[in-house]
Coordinates of C-alpha atoms in Angstrom, one line a residue:
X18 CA -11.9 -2.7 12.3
X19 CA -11.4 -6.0 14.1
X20 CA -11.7 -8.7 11.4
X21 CA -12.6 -12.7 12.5
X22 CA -10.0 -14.7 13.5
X23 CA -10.8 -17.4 10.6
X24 CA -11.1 -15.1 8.1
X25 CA -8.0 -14.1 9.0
X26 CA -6.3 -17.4 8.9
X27 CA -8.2 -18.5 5.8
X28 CA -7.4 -15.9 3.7
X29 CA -3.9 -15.5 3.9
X30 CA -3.7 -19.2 3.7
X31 CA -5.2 -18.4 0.3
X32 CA -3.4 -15.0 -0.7
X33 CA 0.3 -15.4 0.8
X34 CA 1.6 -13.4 3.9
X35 CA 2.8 -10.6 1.8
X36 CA -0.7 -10.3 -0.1
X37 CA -2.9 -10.4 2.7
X38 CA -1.3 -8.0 4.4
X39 CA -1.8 -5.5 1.8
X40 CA -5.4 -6.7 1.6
X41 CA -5.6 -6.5 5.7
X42 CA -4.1 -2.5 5.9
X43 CA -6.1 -1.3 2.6
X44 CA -9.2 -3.0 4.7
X45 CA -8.5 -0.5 7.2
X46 CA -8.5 2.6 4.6
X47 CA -11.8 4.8 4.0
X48 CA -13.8 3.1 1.6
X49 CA -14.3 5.0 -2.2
X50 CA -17.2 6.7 -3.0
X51 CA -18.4 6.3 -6.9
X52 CA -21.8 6.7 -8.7
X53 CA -22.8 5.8 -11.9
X54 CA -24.7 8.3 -14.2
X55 CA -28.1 8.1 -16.0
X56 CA -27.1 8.4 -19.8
X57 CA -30.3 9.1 -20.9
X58 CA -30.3 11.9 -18.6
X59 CA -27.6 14.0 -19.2
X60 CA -25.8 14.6 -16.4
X61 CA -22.3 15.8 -16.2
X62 CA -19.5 15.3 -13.2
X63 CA -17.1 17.7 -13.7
X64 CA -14.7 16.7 -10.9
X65 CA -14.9 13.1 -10.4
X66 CA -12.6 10.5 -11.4
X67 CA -13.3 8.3 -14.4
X68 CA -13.8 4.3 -13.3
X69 CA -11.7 3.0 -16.0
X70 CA -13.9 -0.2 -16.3
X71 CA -17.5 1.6 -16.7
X72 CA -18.1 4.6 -19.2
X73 CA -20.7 6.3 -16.7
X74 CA -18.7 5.8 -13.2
X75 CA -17.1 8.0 -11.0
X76 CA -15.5 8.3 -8.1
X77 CA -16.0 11.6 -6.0
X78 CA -13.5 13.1 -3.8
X79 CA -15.8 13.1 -1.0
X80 CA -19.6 11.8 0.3
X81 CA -22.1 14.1 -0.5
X82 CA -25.4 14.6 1.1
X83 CA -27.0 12.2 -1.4
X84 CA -30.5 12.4 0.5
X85 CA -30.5 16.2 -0.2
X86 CA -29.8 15.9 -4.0
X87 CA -33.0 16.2 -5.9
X88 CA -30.9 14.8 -8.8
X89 CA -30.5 11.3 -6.8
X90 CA -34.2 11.2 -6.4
X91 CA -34.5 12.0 -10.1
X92 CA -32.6 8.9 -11.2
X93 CA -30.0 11.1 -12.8
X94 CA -27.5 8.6 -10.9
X95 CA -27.0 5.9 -9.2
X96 CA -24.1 5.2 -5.8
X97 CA -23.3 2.1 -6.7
X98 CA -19.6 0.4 -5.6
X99 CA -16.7 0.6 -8.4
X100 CA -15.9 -3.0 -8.4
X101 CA -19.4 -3.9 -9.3
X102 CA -19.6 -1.6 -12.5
X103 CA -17.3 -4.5 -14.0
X104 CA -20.5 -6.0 -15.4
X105 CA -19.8 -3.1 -18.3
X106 CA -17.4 -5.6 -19.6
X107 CA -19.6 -8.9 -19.3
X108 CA -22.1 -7.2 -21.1
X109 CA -19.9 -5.6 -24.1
X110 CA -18.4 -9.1 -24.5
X111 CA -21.0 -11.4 -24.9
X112 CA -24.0 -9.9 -25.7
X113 CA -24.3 -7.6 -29.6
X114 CA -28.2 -8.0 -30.3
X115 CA -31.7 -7.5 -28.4
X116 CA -32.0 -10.0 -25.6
X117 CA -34.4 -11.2 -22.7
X118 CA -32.3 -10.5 -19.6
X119 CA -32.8 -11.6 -16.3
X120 CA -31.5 -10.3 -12.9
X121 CA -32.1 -13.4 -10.7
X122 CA -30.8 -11.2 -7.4
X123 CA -31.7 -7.8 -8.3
X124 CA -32.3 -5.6 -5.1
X125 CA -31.2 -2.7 -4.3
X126 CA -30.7 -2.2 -8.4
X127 CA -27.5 -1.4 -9.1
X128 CA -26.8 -4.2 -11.7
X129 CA -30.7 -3.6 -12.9
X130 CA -30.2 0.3 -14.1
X131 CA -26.6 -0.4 -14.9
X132 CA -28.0 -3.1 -17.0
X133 CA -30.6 -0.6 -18.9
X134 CA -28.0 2.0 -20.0
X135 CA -25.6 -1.6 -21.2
X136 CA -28.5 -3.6 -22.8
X137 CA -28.7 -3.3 -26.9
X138 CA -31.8 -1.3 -27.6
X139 CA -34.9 -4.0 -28.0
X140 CA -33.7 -5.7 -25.2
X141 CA -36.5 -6.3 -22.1
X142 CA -35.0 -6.9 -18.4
X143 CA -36.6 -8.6 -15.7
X144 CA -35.1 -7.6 -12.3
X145 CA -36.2 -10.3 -9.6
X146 CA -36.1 -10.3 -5.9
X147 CA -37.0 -13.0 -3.7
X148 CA -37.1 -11.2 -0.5
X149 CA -40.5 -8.8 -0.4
X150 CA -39.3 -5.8 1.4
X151 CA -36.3 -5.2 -0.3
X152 CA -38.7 -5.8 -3.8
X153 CA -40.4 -2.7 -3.2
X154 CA -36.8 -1.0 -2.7
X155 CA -35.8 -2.9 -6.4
X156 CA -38.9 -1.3 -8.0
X157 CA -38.7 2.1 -6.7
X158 CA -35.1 2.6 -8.1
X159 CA -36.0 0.9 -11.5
X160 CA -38.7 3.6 -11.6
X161 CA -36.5 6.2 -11.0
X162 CA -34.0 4.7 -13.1
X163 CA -36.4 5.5 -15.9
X164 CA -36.4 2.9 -18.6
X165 CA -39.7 1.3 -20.3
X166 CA -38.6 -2.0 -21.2
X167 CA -38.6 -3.7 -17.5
X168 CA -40.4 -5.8 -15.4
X169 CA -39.7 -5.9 -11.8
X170 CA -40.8 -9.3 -9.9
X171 CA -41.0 -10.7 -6.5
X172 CA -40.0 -14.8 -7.0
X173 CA -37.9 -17.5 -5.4
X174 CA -35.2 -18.5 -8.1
X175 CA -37.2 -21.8 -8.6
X176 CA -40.4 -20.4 -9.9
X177 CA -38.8 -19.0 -12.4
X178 CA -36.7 -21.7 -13.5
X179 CA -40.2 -23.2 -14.7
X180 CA -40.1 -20.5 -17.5
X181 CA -38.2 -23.1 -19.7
X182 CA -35.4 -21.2 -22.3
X183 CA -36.8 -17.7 -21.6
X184 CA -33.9 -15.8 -21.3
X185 CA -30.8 -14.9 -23.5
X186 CA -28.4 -13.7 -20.0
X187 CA -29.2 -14.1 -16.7
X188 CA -27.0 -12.4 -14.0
X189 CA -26.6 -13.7 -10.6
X190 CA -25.1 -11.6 -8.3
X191 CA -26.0 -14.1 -5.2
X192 CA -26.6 -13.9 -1.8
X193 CA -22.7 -14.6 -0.5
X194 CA -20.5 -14.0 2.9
X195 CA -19.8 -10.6 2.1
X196 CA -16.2 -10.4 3.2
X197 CA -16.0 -8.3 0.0
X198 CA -17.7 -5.4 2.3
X199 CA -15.8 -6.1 5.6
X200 CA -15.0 -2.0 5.0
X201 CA -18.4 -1.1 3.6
X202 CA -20.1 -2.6 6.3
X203 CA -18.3 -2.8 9.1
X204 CA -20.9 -4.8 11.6
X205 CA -20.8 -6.9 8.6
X206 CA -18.1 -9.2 10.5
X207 CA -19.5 -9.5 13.2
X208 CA -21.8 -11.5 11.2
X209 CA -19.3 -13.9 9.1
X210 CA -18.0 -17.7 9.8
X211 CA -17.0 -20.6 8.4
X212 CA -19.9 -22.0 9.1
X213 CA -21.6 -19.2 7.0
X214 CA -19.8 -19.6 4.4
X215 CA -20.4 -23.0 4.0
X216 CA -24.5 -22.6 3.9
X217 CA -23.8 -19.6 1.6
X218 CA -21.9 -21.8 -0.7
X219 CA -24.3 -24.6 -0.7
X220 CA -27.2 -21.9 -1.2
X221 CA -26.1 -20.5 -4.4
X222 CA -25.7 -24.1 -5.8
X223 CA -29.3 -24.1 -4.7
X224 CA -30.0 -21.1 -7.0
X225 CA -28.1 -22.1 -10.4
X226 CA -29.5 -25.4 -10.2
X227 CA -33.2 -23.6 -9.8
X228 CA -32.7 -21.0 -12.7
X229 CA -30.4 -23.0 -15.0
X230 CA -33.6 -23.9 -16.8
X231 CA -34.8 -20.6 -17.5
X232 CA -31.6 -19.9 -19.6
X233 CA -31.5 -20.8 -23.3
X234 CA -29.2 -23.4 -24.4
X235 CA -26.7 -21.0 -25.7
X236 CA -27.3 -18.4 -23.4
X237 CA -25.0 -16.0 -21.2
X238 CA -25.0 -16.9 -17.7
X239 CA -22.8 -13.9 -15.4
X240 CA -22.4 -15.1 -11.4
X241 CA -20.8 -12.5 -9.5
X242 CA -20.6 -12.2 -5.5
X243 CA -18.5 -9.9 -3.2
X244 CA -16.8 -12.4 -1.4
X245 CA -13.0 -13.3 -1.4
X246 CA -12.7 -17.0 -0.8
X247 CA -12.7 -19.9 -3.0
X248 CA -16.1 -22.0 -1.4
X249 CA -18.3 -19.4 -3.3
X250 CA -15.9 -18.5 -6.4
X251 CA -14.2 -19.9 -7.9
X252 CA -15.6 -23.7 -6.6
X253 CA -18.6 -22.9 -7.9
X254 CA -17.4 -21.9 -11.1
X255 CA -16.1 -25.4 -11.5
X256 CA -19.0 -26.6 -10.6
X257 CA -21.5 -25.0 -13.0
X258 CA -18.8 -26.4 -15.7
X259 CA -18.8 -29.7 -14.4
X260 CA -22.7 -30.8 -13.5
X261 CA -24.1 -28.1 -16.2
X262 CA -21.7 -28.3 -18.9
X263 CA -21.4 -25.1 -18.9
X264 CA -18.4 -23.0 -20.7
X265 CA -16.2 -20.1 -19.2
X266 CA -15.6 -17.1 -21.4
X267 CA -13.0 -14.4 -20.9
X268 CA -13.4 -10.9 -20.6
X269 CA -10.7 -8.8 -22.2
X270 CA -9.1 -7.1 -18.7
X271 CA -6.3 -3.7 -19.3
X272 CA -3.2 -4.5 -17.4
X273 CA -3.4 -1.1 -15.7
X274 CA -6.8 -2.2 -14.0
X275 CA -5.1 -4.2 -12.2
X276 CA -8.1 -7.3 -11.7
X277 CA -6.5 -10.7 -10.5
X278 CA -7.1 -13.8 -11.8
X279 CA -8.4 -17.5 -10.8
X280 CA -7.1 -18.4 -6.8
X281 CA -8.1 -21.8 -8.2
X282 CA -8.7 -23.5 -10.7
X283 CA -6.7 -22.1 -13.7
X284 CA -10.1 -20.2 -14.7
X285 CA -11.2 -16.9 -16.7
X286 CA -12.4 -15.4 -13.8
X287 CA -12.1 -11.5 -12.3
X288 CA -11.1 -10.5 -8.9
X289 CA -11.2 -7.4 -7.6
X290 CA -9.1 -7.0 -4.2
X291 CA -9.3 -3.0 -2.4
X292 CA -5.1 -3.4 -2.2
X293 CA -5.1 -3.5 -5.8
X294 CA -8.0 -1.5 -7.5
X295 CA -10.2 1.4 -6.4
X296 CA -13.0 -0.1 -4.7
X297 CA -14.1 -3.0 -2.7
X298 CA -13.7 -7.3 -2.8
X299 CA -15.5 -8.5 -5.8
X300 CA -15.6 -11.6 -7.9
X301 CA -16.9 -12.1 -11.6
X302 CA -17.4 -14.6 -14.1
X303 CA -19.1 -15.5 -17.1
X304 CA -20.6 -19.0 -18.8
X305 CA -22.1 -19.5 -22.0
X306 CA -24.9 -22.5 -21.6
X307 CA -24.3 -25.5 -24.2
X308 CA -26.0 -25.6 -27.4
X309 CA -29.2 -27.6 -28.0
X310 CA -32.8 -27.8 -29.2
X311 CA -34.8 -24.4 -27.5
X312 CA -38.1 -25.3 -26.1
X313 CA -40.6 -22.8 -26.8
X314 CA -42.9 -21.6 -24.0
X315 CA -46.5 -21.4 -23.8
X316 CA -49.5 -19.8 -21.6
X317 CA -53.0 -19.5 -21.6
X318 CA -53.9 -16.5 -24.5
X319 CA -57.2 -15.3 -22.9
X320 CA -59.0 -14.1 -26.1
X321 CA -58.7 -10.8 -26.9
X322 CA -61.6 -8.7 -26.2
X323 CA -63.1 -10.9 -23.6
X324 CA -63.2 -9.2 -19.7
X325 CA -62.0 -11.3 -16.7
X326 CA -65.3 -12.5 -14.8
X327 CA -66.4 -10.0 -12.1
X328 CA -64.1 -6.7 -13.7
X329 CA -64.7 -3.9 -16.1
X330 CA -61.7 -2.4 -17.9
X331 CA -61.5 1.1 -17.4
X332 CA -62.2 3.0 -20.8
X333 CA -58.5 4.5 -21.7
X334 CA -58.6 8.7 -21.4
X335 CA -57.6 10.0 -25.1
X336 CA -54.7 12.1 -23.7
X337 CA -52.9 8.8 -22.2
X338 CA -51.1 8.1 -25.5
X339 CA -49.4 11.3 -25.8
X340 CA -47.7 11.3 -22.3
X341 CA -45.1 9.3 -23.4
X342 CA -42.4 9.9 -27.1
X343 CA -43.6 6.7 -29.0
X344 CA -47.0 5.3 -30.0
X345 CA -46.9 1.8 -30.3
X346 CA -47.0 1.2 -26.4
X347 CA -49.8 -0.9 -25.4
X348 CA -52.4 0.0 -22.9
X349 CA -52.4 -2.6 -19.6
X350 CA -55.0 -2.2 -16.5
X351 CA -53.5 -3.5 -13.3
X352 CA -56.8 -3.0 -11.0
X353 CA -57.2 1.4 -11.4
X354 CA -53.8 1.6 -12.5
X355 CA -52.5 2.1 -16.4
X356 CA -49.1 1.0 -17.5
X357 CA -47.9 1.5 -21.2
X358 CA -46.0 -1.8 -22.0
X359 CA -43.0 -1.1 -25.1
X360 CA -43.3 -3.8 -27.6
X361 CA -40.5 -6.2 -26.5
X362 CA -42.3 -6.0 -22.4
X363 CA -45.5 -6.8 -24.4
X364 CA -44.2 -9.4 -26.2
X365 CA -43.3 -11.4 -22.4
X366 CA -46.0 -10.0 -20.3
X367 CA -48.8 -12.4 -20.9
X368 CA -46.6 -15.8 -19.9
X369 CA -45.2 -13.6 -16.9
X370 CA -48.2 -12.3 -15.5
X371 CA -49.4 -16.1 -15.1
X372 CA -46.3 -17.5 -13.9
X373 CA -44.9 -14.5 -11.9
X374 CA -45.8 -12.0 -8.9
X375 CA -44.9 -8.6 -10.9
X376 CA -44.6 -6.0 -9.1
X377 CA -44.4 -3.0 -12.1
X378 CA -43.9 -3.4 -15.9
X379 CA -43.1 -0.8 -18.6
X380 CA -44.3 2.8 -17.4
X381 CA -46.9 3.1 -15.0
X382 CA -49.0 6.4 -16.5
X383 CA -51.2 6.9 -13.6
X384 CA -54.3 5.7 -11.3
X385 CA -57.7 6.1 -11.6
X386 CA -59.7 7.7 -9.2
X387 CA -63.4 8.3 -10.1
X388 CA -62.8 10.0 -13.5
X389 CA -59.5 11.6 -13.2
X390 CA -56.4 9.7 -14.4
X391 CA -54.0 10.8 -11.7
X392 CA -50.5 10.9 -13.4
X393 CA -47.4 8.7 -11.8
X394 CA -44.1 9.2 -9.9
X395 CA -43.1 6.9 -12.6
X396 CA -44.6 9.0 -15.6
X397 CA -42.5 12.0 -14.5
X398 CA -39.0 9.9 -14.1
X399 CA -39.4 8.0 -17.3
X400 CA -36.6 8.5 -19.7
X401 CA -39.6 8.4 -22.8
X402 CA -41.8 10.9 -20.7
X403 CA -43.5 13.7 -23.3
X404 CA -42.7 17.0 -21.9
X405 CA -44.9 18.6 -23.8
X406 CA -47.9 17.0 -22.4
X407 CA -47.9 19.3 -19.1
X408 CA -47.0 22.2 -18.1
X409 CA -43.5 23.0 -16.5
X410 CA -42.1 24.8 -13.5
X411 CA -38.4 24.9 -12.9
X412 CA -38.2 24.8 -8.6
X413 CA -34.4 25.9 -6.9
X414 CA -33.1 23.4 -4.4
X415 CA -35.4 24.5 -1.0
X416 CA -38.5 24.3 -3.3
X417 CA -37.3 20.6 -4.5
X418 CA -36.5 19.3 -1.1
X419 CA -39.8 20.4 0.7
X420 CA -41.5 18.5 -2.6
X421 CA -39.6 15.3 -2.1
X422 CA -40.7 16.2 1.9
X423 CA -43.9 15.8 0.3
X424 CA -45.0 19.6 1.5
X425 CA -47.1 21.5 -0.3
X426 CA -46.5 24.3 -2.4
X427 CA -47.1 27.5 -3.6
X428 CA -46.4 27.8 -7.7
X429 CA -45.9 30.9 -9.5
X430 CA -48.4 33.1 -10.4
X431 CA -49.5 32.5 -14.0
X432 CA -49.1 28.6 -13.8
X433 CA -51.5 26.7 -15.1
X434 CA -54.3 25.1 -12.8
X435 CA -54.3 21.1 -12.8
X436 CA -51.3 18.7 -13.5
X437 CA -47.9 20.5 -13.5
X438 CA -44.0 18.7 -13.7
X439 CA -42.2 19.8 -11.4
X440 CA -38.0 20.3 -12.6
X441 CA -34.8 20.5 -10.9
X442 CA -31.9 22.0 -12.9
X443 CA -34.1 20.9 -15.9
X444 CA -34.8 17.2 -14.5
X445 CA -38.0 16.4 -13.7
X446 CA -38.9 15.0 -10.2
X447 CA -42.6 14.7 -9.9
X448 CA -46.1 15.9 -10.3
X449 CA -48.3 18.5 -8.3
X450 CA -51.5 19.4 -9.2
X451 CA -52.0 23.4 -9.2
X452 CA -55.1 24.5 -7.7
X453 CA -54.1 28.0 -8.0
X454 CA -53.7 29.3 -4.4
X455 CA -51.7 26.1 -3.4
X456 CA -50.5 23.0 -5.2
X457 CA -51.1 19.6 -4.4
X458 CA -48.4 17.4 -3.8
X459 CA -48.6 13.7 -5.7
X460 CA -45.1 12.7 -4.6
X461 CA -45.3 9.0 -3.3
X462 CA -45.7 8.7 0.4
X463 CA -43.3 5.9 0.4
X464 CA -40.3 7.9 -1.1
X465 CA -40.8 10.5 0.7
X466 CA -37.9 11.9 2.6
X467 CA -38.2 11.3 5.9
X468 CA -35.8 13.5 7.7
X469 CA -37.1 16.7 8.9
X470 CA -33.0 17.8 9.4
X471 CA -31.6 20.3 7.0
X472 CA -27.7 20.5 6.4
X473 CA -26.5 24.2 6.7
X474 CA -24.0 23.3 3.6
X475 CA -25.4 20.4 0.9
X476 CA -22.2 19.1 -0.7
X477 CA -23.6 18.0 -4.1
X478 CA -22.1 15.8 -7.1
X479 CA -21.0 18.2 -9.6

């Protein structure tokens, strides 16, 4: 990998001859391969290695064929880079109680379902992504991810901003350079300058400035890029303190992990360099907002009972409330679709659903077509799904990778005619309906997998 000439110069300007050229050969090393694993769904790596900063990460010895694991699709993990599980820590530090958590920069999800398995129970996220294509990418994975209490949204930093001391955390894992994934990504260089780095820095002043608002005075505010030079670290850092008021906190950090400290500065701040821990370029940091007088929020509360103009709420099917394990969801028609919204999502939705584009909330049960109540993708993946509800049938790999093809099947005799789960080593990954000779497939078109290429030999996570 040929890396830019600046980048070279810049960087060991910054890091010492000796340091950068540890950093430039470990660049030139194959790059780790970790996941993260769904604790609410059970799964158990018995020959990875341990990523000493995150309880559910692991590094494998080798890439598997993560397209052709129906246990990917099923949310029981999620690939995510080592580096980045170092949010564990934020998290553990500074926040002990129920909270209203923002992701500001949420796509693909990574920090969004790592976030659901750290959050104290009661807590409500709000993953956010600006950019509209890679929103739908957020919202699949949070689905899969399986978690009730989330909203997923499609804003710019600034509209949300408007929602005055909304939120206890925020995380901010910004648009930045990306010389942290020079070995991810290689074409990545090819796309890196000074010049870039610059408008990057300059942008994510942009985006604090716009969401500062949003957080409560008090409040936890984690930024975080993958990027190695000062412009968009630790200068920013300084910054926040300087025009917000804002306060750093530390992180307690084992020796043997081997983070670095503040380039600049003299801050608490964590760097994470490939030459010295497993995993790629990363930076961290996290702010507590000053203390002051909490404005409380208001929106429009549309009395209850009263129909929008022009629509008709669909009456609710009786069997809807026992698809999921608790019964104090509330009910929530978007168009012919049904969500059940936890407590602390109902206790936000209203003010969001005026202010905000939202893209899903809480569980989406199903859609409505003429009088059948066609159950989710969602439904099935949801950690709180009911089991009980519908009828089961346990499919081996070939069976569960011409379902996620979105083929149709043939169940066993004896199963059940109408809505069926389908499972995968006991982990459900979707819905047919059973018509007796042949099973409808309800998989989502969208998730589908798309390649009609089957690998003689499916190295799996195990």
């Amino acid at each position: 990998m040929a890396l830019p000439i600046d980048f070279i110069h810049r960087t060991r300007a910054l890091l010492g001859d000796m340091e950068y050229e540890k950093l430039e050969k470990a660049l030139q090393e194959e790059t780790p391969v970790s996941i993260r694993t769904n604790p609410q769904k059970g799964m158990q790596i018995a020959q990875g290695e341990p990523v000493a900063w995150c309880e559910t990460g692991f590094y494998l010895p080798e890439r598997p064929s993560f397209t052709f694991d129906p246990l990917f699709h099923a949310g029981a993990y999620y690939v995510q880079e080592a580096s980045s599980m170092f949010l564990e820590q934020a998290i553990r530090q500074s926040v002990h109680q129920p909270v209203v958590c923002l992701d500001l920069c949420a796509a693909p999800g990574g920090k969004s379902t790592h976030l659901h398995s750290l959050l104290p129970e009661g807590s409500v996220l709000v993953s956010n992504e600006v950019i509209r294509s890679r929103s739908y990418v957020l919202a699949e994975n949070i689905r899969k991810w399986g978690f009730p209490a989330s909203i997923v949204t499609n804003n710019d930093p600034e509209e949300i901003g408007a929602l005055t001391h909304l939120f206890d955390v925020i995380i901010a894992d910004v648009p930045c350079s990306g010389e942290g994934m020079f070995r991810k990504d290689n074409d990545s260089t090819g796309e890196w300058s000074v010049a870039n780095v610059e408008l990057c820095a300059a942008r994510q002043k942009r985006i604090i400035h716009d969401i500062w608002n949003a957080l409560k005075p008090g409040g936890v505010f984690v930024y975080s890029t993958c990027t190695y030079n000062t412009e968009e670290d630790e200068d920013n850092i300084y910054y926040i303190m300087e025009e917000l008021g804002a306060l750093p906190e530390s992180i307690p950090v084992n020796p043997s992990w081997d983070i670095c400290g503040a380039l600049k500065h003299d801050l608490p701040v964590y760097r994470f360099f490939p030459h010295h821990t497993k995993g790629e370029g990363f930076f961290l940091a996290v702010l507590r907002k000053a203390e002051g007088e909490i404005t409380p929020l208001r929106y429009r509360n549309k009395a209850k009972g009263k129909k929008e103009k022009g629509k008709n709420t669909p009456d609710l099917p009786k069997e809807v409330m026992k698809y999921l394990l608790h019964d104090d969801y509330t009910p929530v028609w978007r168009d012919t679709s049904l969500y059940l919204l936890p407590p602390e999502v109902q206790a936000i939705y209203p003010l969001l659903q005026e202010k905000l584009h939202i893209l899903t909330a809480g569980v989406e049960i199903g859609e409505l077509k003429g009088k059948d109540l066609i159950p989710a993708q969602s439904l099935a993946l949801n950690t709180r799904l009911n089991r009980n509800a519908f009828p089961e049938v346990d499919v081996d790999w070939g069976q569960a990778i011409s379902y996620l093809r979105k083929e149709a099947l043939v169940l066993p005799e004896g199963t059940p005619k109408g809505y069926v789960l389908l499972t995968y080593r006991n982990h459900p990954i979707g819905f047919v309906k059973n018509l007796g000779h042949r099973a409808n497939n309800l998989y989502p078109q969208e998730w589908r997998i798309r390649s009609s290429y089957t690998p003689e030999e499916v190295k799996l996570p195990e």
